[in-house]
PDB file of C-alpha atoms in Angstrom:
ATOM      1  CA  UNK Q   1      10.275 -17.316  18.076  1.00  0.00           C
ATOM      2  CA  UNK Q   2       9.393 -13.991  15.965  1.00  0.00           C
ATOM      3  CA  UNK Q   3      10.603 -11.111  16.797  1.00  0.00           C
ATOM      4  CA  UNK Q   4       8.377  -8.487  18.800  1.00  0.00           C
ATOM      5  CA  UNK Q   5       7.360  -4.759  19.285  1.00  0.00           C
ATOM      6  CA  UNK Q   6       9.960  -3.523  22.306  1.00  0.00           C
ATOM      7  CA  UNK Q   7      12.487  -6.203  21.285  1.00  0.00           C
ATOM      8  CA  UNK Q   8      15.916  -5.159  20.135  1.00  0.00           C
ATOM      9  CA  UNK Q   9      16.802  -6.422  16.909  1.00  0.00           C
ATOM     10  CA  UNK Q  10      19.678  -8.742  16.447  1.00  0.00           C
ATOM     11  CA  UNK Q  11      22.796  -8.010  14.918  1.00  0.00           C
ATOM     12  CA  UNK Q  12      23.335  -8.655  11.078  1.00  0.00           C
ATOM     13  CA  UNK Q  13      25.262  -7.796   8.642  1.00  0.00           C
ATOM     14  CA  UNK Q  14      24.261  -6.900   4.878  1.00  0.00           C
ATOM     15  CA  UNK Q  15      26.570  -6.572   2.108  1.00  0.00           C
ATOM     16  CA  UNK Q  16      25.238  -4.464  -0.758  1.00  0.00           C
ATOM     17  CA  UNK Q  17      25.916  -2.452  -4.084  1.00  0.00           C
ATOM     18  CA  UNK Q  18      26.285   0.635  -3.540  1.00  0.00           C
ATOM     19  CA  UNK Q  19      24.731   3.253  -6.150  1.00  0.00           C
ATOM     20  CA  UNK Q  20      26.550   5.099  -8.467  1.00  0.00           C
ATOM     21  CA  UNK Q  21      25.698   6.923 -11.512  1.00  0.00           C
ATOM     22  CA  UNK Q  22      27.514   4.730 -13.783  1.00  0.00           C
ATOM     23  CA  UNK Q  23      25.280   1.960 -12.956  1.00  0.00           C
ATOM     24  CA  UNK Q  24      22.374   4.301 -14.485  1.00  0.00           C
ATOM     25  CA  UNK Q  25      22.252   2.872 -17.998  1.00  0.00           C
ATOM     26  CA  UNK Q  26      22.035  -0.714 -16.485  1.00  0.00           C
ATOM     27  CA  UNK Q  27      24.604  -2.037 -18.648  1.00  0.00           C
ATOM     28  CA  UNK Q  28      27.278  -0.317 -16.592  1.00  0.00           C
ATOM     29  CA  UNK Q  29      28.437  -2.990 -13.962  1.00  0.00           C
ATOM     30  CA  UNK Q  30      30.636  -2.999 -10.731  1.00  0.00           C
ATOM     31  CA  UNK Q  31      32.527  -4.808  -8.093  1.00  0.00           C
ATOM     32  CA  UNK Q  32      32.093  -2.520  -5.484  1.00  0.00           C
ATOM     33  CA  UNK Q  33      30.712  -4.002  -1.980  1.00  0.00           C
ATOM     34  CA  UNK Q  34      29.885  -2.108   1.200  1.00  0.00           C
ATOM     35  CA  UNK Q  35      28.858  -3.848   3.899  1.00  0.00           C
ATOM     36  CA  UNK Q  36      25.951  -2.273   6.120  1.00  0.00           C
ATOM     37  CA  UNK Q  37      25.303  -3.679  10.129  1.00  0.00           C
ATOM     38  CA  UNK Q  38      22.796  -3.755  12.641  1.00  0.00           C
ATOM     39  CA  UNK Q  39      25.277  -3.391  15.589  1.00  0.00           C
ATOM     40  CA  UNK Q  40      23.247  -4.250  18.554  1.00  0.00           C
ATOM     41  CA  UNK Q  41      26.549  -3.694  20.967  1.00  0.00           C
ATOM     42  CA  UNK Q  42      27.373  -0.243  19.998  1.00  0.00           C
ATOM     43  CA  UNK Q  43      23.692   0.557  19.797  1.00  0.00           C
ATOM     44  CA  UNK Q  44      23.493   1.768  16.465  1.00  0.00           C
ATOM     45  CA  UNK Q  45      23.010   1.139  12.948  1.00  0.00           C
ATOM     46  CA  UNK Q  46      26.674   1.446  11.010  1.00  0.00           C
ATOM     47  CA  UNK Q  47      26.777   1.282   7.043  1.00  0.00           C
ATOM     48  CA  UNK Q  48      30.520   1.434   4.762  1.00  0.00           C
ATOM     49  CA  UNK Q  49      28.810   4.051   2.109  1.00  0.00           C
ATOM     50  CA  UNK Q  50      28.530   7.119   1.987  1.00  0.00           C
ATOM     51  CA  UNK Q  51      24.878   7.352   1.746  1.00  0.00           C
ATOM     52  CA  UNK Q  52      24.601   6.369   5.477  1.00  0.00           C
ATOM     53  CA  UNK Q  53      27.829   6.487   7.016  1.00  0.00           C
ATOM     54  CA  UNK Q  54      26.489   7.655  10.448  1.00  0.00           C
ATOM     55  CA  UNK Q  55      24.862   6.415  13.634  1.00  0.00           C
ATOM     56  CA  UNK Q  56      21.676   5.395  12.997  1.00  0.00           C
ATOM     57  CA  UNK Q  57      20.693   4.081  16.630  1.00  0.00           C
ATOM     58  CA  UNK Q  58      19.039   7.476  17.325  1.00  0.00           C
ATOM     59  CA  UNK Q  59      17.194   7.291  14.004  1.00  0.00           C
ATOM     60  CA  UNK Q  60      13.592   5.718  12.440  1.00  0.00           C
ATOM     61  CA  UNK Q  61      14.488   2.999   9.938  1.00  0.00           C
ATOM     62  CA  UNK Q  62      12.101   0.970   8.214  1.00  0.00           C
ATOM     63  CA  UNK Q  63      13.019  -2.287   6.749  1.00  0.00           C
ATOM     64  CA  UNK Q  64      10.891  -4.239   4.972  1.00  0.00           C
ATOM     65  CA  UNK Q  65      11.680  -8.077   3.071  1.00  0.00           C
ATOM     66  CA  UNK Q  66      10.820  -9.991   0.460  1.00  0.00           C
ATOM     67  CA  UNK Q  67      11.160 -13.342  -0.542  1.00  0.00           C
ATOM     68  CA  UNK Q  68      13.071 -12.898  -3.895  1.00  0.00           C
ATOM     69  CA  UNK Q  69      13.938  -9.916  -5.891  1.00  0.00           C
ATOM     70  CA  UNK Q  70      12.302 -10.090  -9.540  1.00  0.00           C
ATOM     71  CA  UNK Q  71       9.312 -12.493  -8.747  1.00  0.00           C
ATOM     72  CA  UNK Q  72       6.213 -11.751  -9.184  1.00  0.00           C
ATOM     73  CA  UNK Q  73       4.523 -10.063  -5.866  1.00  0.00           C
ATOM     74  CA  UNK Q  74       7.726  -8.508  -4.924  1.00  0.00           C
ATOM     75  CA  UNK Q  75       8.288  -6.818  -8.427  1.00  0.00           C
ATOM     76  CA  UNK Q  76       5.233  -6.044  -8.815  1.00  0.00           C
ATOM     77  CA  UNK Q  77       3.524  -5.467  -5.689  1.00  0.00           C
ATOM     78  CA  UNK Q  78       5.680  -4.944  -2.975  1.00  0.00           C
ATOM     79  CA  UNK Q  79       8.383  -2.733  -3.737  1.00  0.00           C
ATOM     80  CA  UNK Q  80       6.988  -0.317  -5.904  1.00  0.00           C
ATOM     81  CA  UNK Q  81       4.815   0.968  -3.337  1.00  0.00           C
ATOM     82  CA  UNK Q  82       7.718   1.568  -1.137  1.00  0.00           C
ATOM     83  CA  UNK Q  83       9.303   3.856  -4.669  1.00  0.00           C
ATOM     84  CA  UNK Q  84       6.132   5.697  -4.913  1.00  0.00           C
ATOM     85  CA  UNK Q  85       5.593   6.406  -1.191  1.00  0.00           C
ATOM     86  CA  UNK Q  86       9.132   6.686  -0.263  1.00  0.00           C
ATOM     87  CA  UNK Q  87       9.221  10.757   0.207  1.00  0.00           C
ATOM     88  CA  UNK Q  88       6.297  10.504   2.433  1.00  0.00           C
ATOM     89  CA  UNK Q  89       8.404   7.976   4.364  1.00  0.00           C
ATOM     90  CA  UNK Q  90      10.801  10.893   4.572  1.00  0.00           C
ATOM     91  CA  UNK Q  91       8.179  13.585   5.663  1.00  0.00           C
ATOM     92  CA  UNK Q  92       6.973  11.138   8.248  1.00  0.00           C
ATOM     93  CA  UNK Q  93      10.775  11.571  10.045  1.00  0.00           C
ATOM     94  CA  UNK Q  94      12.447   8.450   8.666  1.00  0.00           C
ATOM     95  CA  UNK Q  95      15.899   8.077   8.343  1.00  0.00           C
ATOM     96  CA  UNK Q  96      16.431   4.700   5.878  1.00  0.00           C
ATOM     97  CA  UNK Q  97      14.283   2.737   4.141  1.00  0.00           C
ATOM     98  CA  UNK Q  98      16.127  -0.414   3.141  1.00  0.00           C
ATOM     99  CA  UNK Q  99      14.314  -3.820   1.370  1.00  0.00           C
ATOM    100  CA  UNK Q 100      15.934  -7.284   1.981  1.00  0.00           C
ATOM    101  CA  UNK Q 101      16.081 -10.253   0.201  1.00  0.00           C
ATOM    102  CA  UNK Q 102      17.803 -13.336   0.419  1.00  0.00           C
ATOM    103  CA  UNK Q 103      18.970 -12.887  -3.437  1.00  0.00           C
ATOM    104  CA  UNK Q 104      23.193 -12.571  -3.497  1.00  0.00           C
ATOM    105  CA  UNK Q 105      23.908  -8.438  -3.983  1.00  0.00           C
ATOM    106  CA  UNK Q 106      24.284  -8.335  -7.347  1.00  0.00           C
ATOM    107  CA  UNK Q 107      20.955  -9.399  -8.010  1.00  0.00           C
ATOM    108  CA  UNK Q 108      19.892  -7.007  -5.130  1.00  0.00           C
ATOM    109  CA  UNK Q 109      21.309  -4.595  -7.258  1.00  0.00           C
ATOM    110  CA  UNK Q 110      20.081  -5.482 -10.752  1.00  0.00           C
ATOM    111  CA  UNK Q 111      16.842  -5.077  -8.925  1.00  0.00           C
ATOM    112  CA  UNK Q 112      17.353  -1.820  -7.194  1.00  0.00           C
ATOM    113  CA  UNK Q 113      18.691  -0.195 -10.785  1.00  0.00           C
ATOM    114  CA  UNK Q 114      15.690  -1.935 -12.925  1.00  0.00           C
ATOM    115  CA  UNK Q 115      13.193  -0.375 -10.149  1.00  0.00           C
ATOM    116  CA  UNK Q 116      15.609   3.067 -10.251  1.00  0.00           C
ATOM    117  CA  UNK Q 117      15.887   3.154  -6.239  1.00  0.00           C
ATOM    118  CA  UNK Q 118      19.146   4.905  -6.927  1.00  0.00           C
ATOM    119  CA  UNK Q 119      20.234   6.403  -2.870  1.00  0.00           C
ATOM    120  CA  UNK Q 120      17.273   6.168  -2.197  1.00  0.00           C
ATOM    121  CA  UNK Q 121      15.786   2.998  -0.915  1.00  0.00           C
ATOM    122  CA  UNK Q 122      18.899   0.248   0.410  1.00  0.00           C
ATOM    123  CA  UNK Q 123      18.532  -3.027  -1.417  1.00  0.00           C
ATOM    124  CA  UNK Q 124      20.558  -5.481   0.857  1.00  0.00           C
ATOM    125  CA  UNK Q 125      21.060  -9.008   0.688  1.00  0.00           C
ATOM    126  CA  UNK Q 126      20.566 -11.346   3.487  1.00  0.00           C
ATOM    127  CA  UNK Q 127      22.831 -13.864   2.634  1.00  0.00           C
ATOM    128  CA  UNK Q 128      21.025 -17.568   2.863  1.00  0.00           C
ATOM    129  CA  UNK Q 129      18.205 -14.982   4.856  1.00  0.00           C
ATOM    130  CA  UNK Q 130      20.289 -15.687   8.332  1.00  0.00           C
ATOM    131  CA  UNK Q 131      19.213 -12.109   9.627  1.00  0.00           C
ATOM    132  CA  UNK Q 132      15.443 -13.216   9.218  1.00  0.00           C
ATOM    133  CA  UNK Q 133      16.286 -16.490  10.811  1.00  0.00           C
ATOM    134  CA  UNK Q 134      17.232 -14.808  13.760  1.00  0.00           C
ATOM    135  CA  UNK Q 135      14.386 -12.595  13.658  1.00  0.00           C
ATOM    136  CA  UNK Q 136      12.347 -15.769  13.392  1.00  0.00           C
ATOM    137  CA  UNK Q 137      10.883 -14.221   9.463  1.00  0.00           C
ATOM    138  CA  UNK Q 138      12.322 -16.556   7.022  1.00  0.00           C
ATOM    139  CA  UNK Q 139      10.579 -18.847   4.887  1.00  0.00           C
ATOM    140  CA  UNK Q 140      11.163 -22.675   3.510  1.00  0.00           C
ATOM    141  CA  UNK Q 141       9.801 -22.156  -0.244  1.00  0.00           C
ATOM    142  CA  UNK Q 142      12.119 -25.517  -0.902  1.00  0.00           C
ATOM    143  CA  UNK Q 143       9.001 -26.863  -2.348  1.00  0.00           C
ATOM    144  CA  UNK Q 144       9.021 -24.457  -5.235  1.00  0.00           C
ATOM    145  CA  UNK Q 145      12.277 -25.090  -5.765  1.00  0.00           C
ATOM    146  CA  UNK Q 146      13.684 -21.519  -3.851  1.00  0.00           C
ATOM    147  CA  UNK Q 147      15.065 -22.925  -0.494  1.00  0.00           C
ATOM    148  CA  UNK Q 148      15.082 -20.485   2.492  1.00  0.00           C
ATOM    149  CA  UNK Q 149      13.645 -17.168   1.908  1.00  0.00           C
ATOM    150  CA  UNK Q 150      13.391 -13.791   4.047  1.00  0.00           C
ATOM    151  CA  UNK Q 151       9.864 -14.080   4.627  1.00  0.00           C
ATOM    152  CA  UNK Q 152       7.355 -11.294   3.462  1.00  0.00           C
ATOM    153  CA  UNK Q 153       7.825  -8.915   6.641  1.00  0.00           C
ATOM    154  CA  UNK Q 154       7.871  -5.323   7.671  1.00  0.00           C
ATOM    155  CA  UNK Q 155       9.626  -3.241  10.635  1.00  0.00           C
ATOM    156  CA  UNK Q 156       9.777  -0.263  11.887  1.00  0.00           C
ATOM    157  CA  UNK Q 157      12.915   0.200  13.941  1.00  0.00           C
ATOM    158  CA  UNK Q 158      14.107   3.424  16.347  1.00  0.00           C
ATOM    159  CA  UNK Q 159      17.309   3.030  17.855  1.00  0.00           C
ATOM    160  CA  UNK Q 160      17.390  -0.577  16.980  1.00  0.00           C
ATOM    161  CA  UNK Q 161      14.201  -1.298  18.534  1.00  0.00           C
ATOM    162  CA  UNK Q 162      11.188  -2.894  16.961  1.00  0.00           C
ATOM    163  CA  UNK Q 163       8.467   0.008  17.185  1.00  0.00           C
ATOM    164  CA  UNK Q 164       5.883  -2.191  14.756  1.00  0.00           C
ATOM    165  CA  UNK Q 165       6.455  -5.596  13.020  1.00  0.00           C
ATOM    166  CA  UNK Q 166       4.312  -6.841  10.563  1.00  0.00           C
ATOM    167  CA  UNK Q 167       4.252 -10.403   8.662  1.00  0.00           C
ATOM    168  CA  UNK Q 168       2.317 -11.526   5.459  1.00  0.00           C
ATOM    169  CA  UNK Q 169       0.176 -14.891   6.402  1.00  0.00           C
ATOM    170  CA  UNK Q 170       0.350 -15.223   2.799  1.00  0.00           C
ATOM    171  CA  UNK Q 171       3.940 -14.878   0.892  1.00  0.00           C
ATOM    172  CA  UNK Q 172       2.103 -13.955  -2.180  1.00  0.00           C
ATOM    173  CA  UNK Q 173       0.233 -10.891  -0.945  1.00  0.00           C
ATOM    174  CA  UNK Q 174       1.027  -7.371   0.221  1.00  0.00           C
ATOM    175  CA  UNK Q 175      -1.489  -6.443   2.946  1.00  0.00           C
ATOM    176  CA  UNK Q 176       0.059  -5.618   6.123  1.00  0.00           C
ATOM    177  CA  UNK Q 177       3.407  -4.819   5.117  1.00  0.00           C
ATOM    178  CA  UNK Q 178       2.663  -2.687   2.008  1.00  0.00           C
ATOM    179  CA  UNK Q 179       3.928   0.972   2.154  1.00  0.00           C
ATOM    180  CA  UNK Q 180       0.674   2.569   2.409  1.00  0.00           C
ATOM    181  CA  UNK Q 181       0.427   0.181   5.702  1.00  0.00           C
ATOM    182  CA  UNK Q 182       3.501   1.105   6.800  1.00  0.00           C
ATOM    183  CA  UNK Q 183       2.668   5.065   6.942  1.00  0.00           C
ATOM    184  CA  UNK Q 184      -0.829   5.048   8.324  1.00  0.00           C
ATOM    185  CA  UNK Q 185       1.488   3.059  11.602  1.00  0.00           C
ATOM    186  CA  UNK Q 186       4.314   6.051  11.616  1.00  0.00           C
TER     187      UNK Q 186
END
């Protein structure tokens, strides 16, 4: 069953790269992991890093995923929309903006420095996409040789609680959870 506006989200946990200058030149490498949650118990949103390390149950959060880092829709298509649009995100009164992907954290971060997200946007990895299982959003893409994938979805969260969801009928477009989407719904 997919997840729905009203619902709580589930917990997950997300580990991640977090940014640091030295990873700028995008030869610079590191072995640095934070781990961010969705805490459903405590009722709030708790990351390792600096950048958030706060209580984000009280806050707007929008999260949208992709089905791999680097290919083509998602490189092209999806996330830089997010990049150009993300200080209107931040006018608009939210708190994180954070992509997922089921691609291991490295690669999340190879991706986030290529795209120059920086502490900006959160690229986290959902390991084997078991968060988007729960949420009922991943994807078989076995057939092209990819195996489970976070599907192509959007969500706004506040206080952990799904204010808008939106899902891609097609993997390979960016319709309804584009950025531009996203805003006109905030």
């Amino acid at each position: 069953m997919t997840i729905a506006v009203g619902e709580t989200i589930p917990e997950g946990t997300f580990v991640y790269v977090p940014y640091e200058s030295k990873l700028d030149d995008l030869v610079g490498c590191t072995s640095k992991l934070s781990r961010c949650s969705f805490i459903r118990s405590a009722g709030c949103l708790w990351c390792s890093h600096d950048l958030c390390r706060q209580q984000v149950g009280r806050k707007e959060v929008v999260v949208f995923a992709v089905p791999g880092a680097f290919t083509p829709t998602c490189h092209v298509n999806h996330l830089p929309g997010y990049v150009k649009n993300y200080d209107q995100f931040k006018e608009k009164g939210v708190d994180i903006v954070a992509v997922i992907a089921a691609n291991d954290p490295f690669v999340m971060s190879g991706w986030a420095r290529v795209e120059g997200l920086k502490d900006k946007i959160l690229a986290l990895s959902d390991a084997n996409a078991e968060w988007s299982k729960k949420l009922g959003l991943s994807i078989d893409l076995s057939s092209k040789g990819m195996g489970i994938r976070t599907g192509r979805y959007a969500l706004v969260l506040d206080n952990l609680v799904v204010k808008h969801v939106a899902v891609e009928p097609n993997p390979s477009a960016v319709e309804v959870t584009g950025a531009e989407h996203l805003l006109a719904k905030l």
